[in-house]
Coordinates of C-alpha atoms in Angstrom, one line a residue:
X1 CA 65.1 -94.3 242.7
X2 CA 67.0 -93.6 239.5
X3 CA 67.1 -96.5 237.0
X4 CA 70.7 -97.1 236.0
X5 CA 70.1 -100.2 233.9
X6 CA 71.8 -99.8 230.5
X7 CA 69.0 -101.8 228.9
X8 CA 66.3 -99.4 230.1
X9 CA 64.4 -97.3 227.7
X10 CA 65.1 -93.6 227.6
X11 CA 62.8 -90.7 226.8
X12 CA 65.8 -89.1 225.0
X13 CA 68.9 -90.7 223.7
X14 CA 71.7 -90.5 226.3
X15 CA 75.1 -89.1 225.2
X16 CA 78.1 -91.3 225.0
X17 CA 80.0 -91.7 228.3
X18 CA 83.2 -89.6 228.3
X19 CA 86.4 -91.6 228.2
X20 CA 90.1 -91.4 227.6
X21 CA 92.6 -93.7 225.8
X22 CA 94.9 -96.0 227.8
X23 CA 98.5 -96.7 226.8
X24 CA 99.0 -100.3 225.7
X25 CA 95.3 -101.1 225.6
X26 CA 92.5 -101.0 223.0
X27 CA 90.1 -100.4 225.9
X28 CA 89.0 -97.0 227.1
X29 CA 89.0 -95.6 230.6
X30 CA 85.4 -94.4 231.4
X31 CA 85.2 -91.1 233.3
X32 CA 82.9 -90.8 236.3
X33 CA 83.8 -87.4 237.9
X34 CA 86.6 -84.8 237.6
X35 CA 87.9 -83.3 240.9
X36 CA 90.5 -80.6 240.9
X37 CA 92.9 -79.4 243.6
X38 CA 93.3 -75.6 243.9
X39 CA 96.6 -73.9 244.9
X40 CA 98.6 -77.1 245.4
X41 CA 101.9 -75.4 244.4
X42 CA 103.2 -72.7 246.7
X43 CA 104.6 -70.5 243.9
X44 CA 101.2 -70.6 242.0
X45 CA 99.3 -69.7 245.2
X46 CA 101.6 -66.6 245.6
X47 CA 101.2 -65.6 242.0
X48 CA 97.4 -65.7 242.5
X49 CA 97.7 -63.4 245.5
X50 CA 97.3 -66.0 248.2
X51 CA 99.6 -66.8 251.1
X52 CA 101.6 -70.1 250.8
X53 CA 102.5 -72.3 253.8
X54 CA 105.9 -71.7 255.2
X55 CA 106.1 -75.2 256.8
X56 CA 104.3 -78.5 256.5
X57 CA 102.5 -77.7 259.7
X58 CA 100.9 -74.7 258.1
X59 CA 99.4 -76.5 255.1
X60 CA 95.9 -76.8 256.4
X61 CA 93.7 -78.8 254.0
X62 CA 93.4 -79.0 250.2
X63 CA 90.8 -76.8 248.4
X64 CA 88.7 -78.7 245.8
X65 CA 86.5 -77.8 242.9
X66 CA 85.0 -79.9 240.1
X67 CA 84.5 -80.0 236.3
X68 CA 81.8 -82.0 234.5
X69 CA 83.0 -85.4 233.1
X70 CA 82.3 -84.3 229.6
X71 CA 84.6 -81.3 229.9
X72 CA 87.4 -83.8 228.9
X73 CA 88.7 -83.4 225.4
X74 CA 91.3 -85.9 224.1
X75 CA 92.6 -87.6 221.0
X76 CA 92.6 -85.8 217.6
X77 CA 90.1 -83.2 219.0
X78 CA 93.0 -81.6 221.0
X79 CA 94.4 -80.3 217.7
X80 CA 91.6 -77.7 217.6
X81 CA 90.2 -76.8 221.0
X82 CA 87.6 -74.1 220.5
X83 CA 88.2 -70.8 222.2
X84 CA 85.4 -70.6 224.8
X85 CA 82.6 -68.1 224.6
X86 CA 82.2 -65.3 227.1
X87 CA 85.8 -64.8 227.9
X88 CA 88.7 -62.7 226.6
X89 CA 91.3 -64.2 229.0
X90 CA 91.6 -68.0 228.6
X91 CA 94.5 -69.4 230.8
X92 CA 96.4 -72.6 230.9
X93 CA 97.1 -74.6 234.1
X94 CA 99.2 -77.8 233.4
X95 CA 98.6 -80.6 235.9
X96 CA 99.4 -84.2 236.8
X97 CA 96.1 -86.2 236.6
X98 CA 95.3 -89.2 238.7
X99 CA 92.9 -91.9 237.4
X100 CA 91.2 -94.0 240.1
X101 CA 90.7 -97.7 239.4
X102 CA 88.5 -98.8 242.2
X103 CA 85.6 -97.7 244.4
X104 CA 85.9 -96.6 248.1
X105 CA 83.0 -95.8 250.4
X106 CA 83.9 -93.5 253.3
X107 CA 87.2 -92.0 254.3
X108 CA 90.3 -93.5 252.9
X109 CA 93.4 -93.8 255.2
X110 CA 96.5 -92.1 253.8
X111 CA 98.3 -95.4 253.8
X112 CA 95.7 -97.0 251.6
X113 CA 95.2 -94.0 249.2
X114 CA 97.8 -94.8 246.6
X115 CA 96.2 -98.3 246.0
X116 CA 93.2 -96.4 244.5
X117 CA 95.3 -95.2 241.6
X118 CA 95.0 -96.9 238.2
X119 CA 97.3 -94.6 236.4
X120 CA 98.4 -91.1 235.5
X121 CA 98.1 -88.5 232.7
X122 CA 99.0 -84.9 232.1
X123 CA 96.1 -82.5 231.6
X124 CA 95.4 -78.8 231.4
X125 CA 92.8 -77.0 233.6
X126 CA 91.6 -74.4 231.1
X127 CA 90.3 -71.4 233.0
X128 CA 88.2 -68.3 232.0
X129 CA 90.3 -66.1 234.2
X130 CA 88.3 -62.9 233.7
X131 CA 85.0 -64.7 234.7
X132 CA 86.8 -66.2 237.8
X133 CA 88.1 -62.8 238.9
X134 CA 84.7 -61.2 238.5
X135 CA 83.0 -64.0 240.5
X136 CA 85.6 -63.8 243.3
X137 CA 85.3 -60.0 243.5
X138 CA 81.5 -60.4 243.9
X139 CA 81.6 -63.3 246.3
X140 CA 79.9 -65.6 243.8
X141 CA 80.7 -69.2 242.7
X142 CA 83.0 -69.5 239.8
X143 CA 81.8 -72.7 238.2
X144 CA 81.5 -71.1 234.8
X145 CA 85.2 -70.1 234.9
X146 CA 86.3 -73.8 235.3
X147 CA 83.6 -76.2 234.2
X148 CA 82.9 -75.2 230.6
X149 CA 83.0 -77.3 227.4
X150 CA 86.5 -78.7 226.5
X151 CA 88.0 -77.2 229.6
X152 CA 89.9 -80.4 230.5
X153 CA 92.3 -81.5 227.7
X154 CA 94.0 -84.7 228.8
X155 CA 96.6 -87.1 227.4
X156 CA 96.4 -90.8 227.2
X157 CA 96.4 -92.6 230.6
X158 CA 99.6 -94.5 231.6
X159 CA 98.7 -97.4 233.9
X160 CA 100.8 -98.0 236.9
X161 CA 101.5 -101.5 235.5
X162 CA 103.3 -99.7 232.6
X163 CA 105.0 -96.8 234.3
X164 CA 104.7 -94.3 237.2
X165 CA 105.9 -90.7 237.5
X166 CA 109.1 -90.0 239.4
X167 CA 108.6 -87.8 242.5
X168 CA 111.1 -85.3 241.1
X169 CA 109.8 -85.4 237.5
X170 CA 109.2 -82.0 236.0
X171 CA 105.6 -80.9 235.2
X172 CA 105.9 -78.6 232.3
X173 CA 104.0 -76.7 229.6
X174 CA 105.3 -74.9 226.5
X175 CA 103.3 -72.5 224.4
X176 CA 104.5 -71.9 220.8
X177 CA 107.8 -73.4 221.8
X178 CA 108.4 -71.1 224.8
X179 CA 108.5 -72.7 228.3
X180 CA 105.7 -71.2 230.5
X181 CA 105.4 -73.6 233.4
X182 CA 107.9 -75.9 235.1
X183 CA 108.2 -77.5 238.5
X184 CA 109.0 -80.9 240.0
X185 CA 106.1 -82.9 241.3
X186 CA 107.8 -82.9 244.6
X187 CA 106.8 -79.2 244.9
X188 CA 103.2 -80.1 245.5
X189 CA 102.0 -79.0 248.9
X190 CA 99.6 -82.0 249.2
X191 CA 100.8 -85.3 247.7
X192 CA 98.6 -88.1 246.3
X193 CA 97.9 -89.7 249.6
X194 CA 97.0 -86.4 251.2
X195 CA 94.7 -85.4 248.4
X196 CA 92.8 -88.7 248.1
X197 CA 92.4 -88.9 251.9
X198 CA 90.9 -85.4 252.2
X199 CA 88.8 -85.8 249.0
X200 CA 87.3 -89.0 250.4
X201 CA 86.1 -87.0 253.5
X202 CA 83.6 -85.2 251.2
X203 CA 82.8 -87.8 248.5
X204 CA 82.6 -91.5 247.9
X205 CA 85.4 -92.0 245.4
X206 CA 84.7 -94.2 242.4
X207 CA 86.6 -96.1 239.7
X208 CA 86.6 -93.7 236.8
X209 CA 87.2 -90.5 238.8
X210 CA 90.0 -88.2 237.6
X211 CA 91.9 -85.9 240.0
X212 CA 93.7 -82.9 238.6
X213 CA 96.5 -82.3 241.2
X214 CA 97.1 -78.6 240.8
X215 CA 99.4 -76.3 238.8
X216 CA 102.8 -74.6 239.3
X217 CA 103.5 -70.9 238.7
X218 CA 103.5 -69.4 235.2
X219 CA 99.8 -69.6 234.3
X220 CA 99.1 -67.2 231.5
X221 CA 96.8 -66.5 228.6
X222 CA 96.2 -68.7 225.5
X223 CA 95.3 -67.0 222.2
X224 CA 93.6 -68.4 219.2
X225 CA 96.1 -70.3 217.1
X226 CA 98.5 -71.0 220.0
X227 CA 100.1 -74.4 220.1
X228 CA 101.0 -76.1 223.4
X229 CA 102.9 -79.1 224.7
X230 CA 102.3 -80.3 228.2
X231 CA 104.2 -83.1 229.8
X232 CA 105.2 -85.1 232.9
X233 CA 108.9 -85.6 232.3
X234 CA 109.7 -89.2 231.4
X235 CA 106.1 -90.4 231.5
X236 CA 103.6 -88.7 229.1
X237 CA 103.1 -85.7 226.8
X238 CA 100.1 -83.9 225.4
X239 CA 100.2 -81.8 222.2
X240 CA 97.4 -79.5 221.1
X241 CA 96.3 -76.1 219.9
X242 CA 93.6 -73.5 220.4
X243 CA 91.6 -73.2 217.2
X244 CA 91.9 -70.0 215.1

């Protein structure tokens, strides 16, 4: 059995736990796991060459993948995100991010799902698109395309006690002042209750989990020196840059 006692001795020094700032608090939100929802906007599914549901009955179930907790990058470090190794095609995917505030064992009913949410942020699912395409073409996993260092830039968290995103709020991303991605949150194929219900069928959800909720159309390449602004309209913004 793994010893999780913080007072235990370690054969090597453990790294600091990944965390993110919380608006209105000096305390940090500790990150447990990062889950991501794939193809949760119909227009993005189509631009990636996939069929999008024509009606609610055709939605099926969400597709999930993960990033390591320490893929998060926040605070002053976002001003100089390193361009990742082994790629020539780094893409941005702006996303609403859920932060879960309590544990749940087993499957969560849809009507109980939103009570799991502590707050929201805006994040970017950085993707090594060329590695992803190559892996897909060869029927291989594409973890290295999604789960690399600094691949999850994220804003501060906004607790629900402070504010919540409007259903029609725009999820947007500008690069060098030009609008690249924009869609209302209401365009999501699977909403918060759907996503947390389906995610809990596979995992015991925990306080500290982050859920990246999917991206709208307009994903494109980021170059060295590019500056970006991501936002959930009326709630939170994230400014940053890819290092030269």
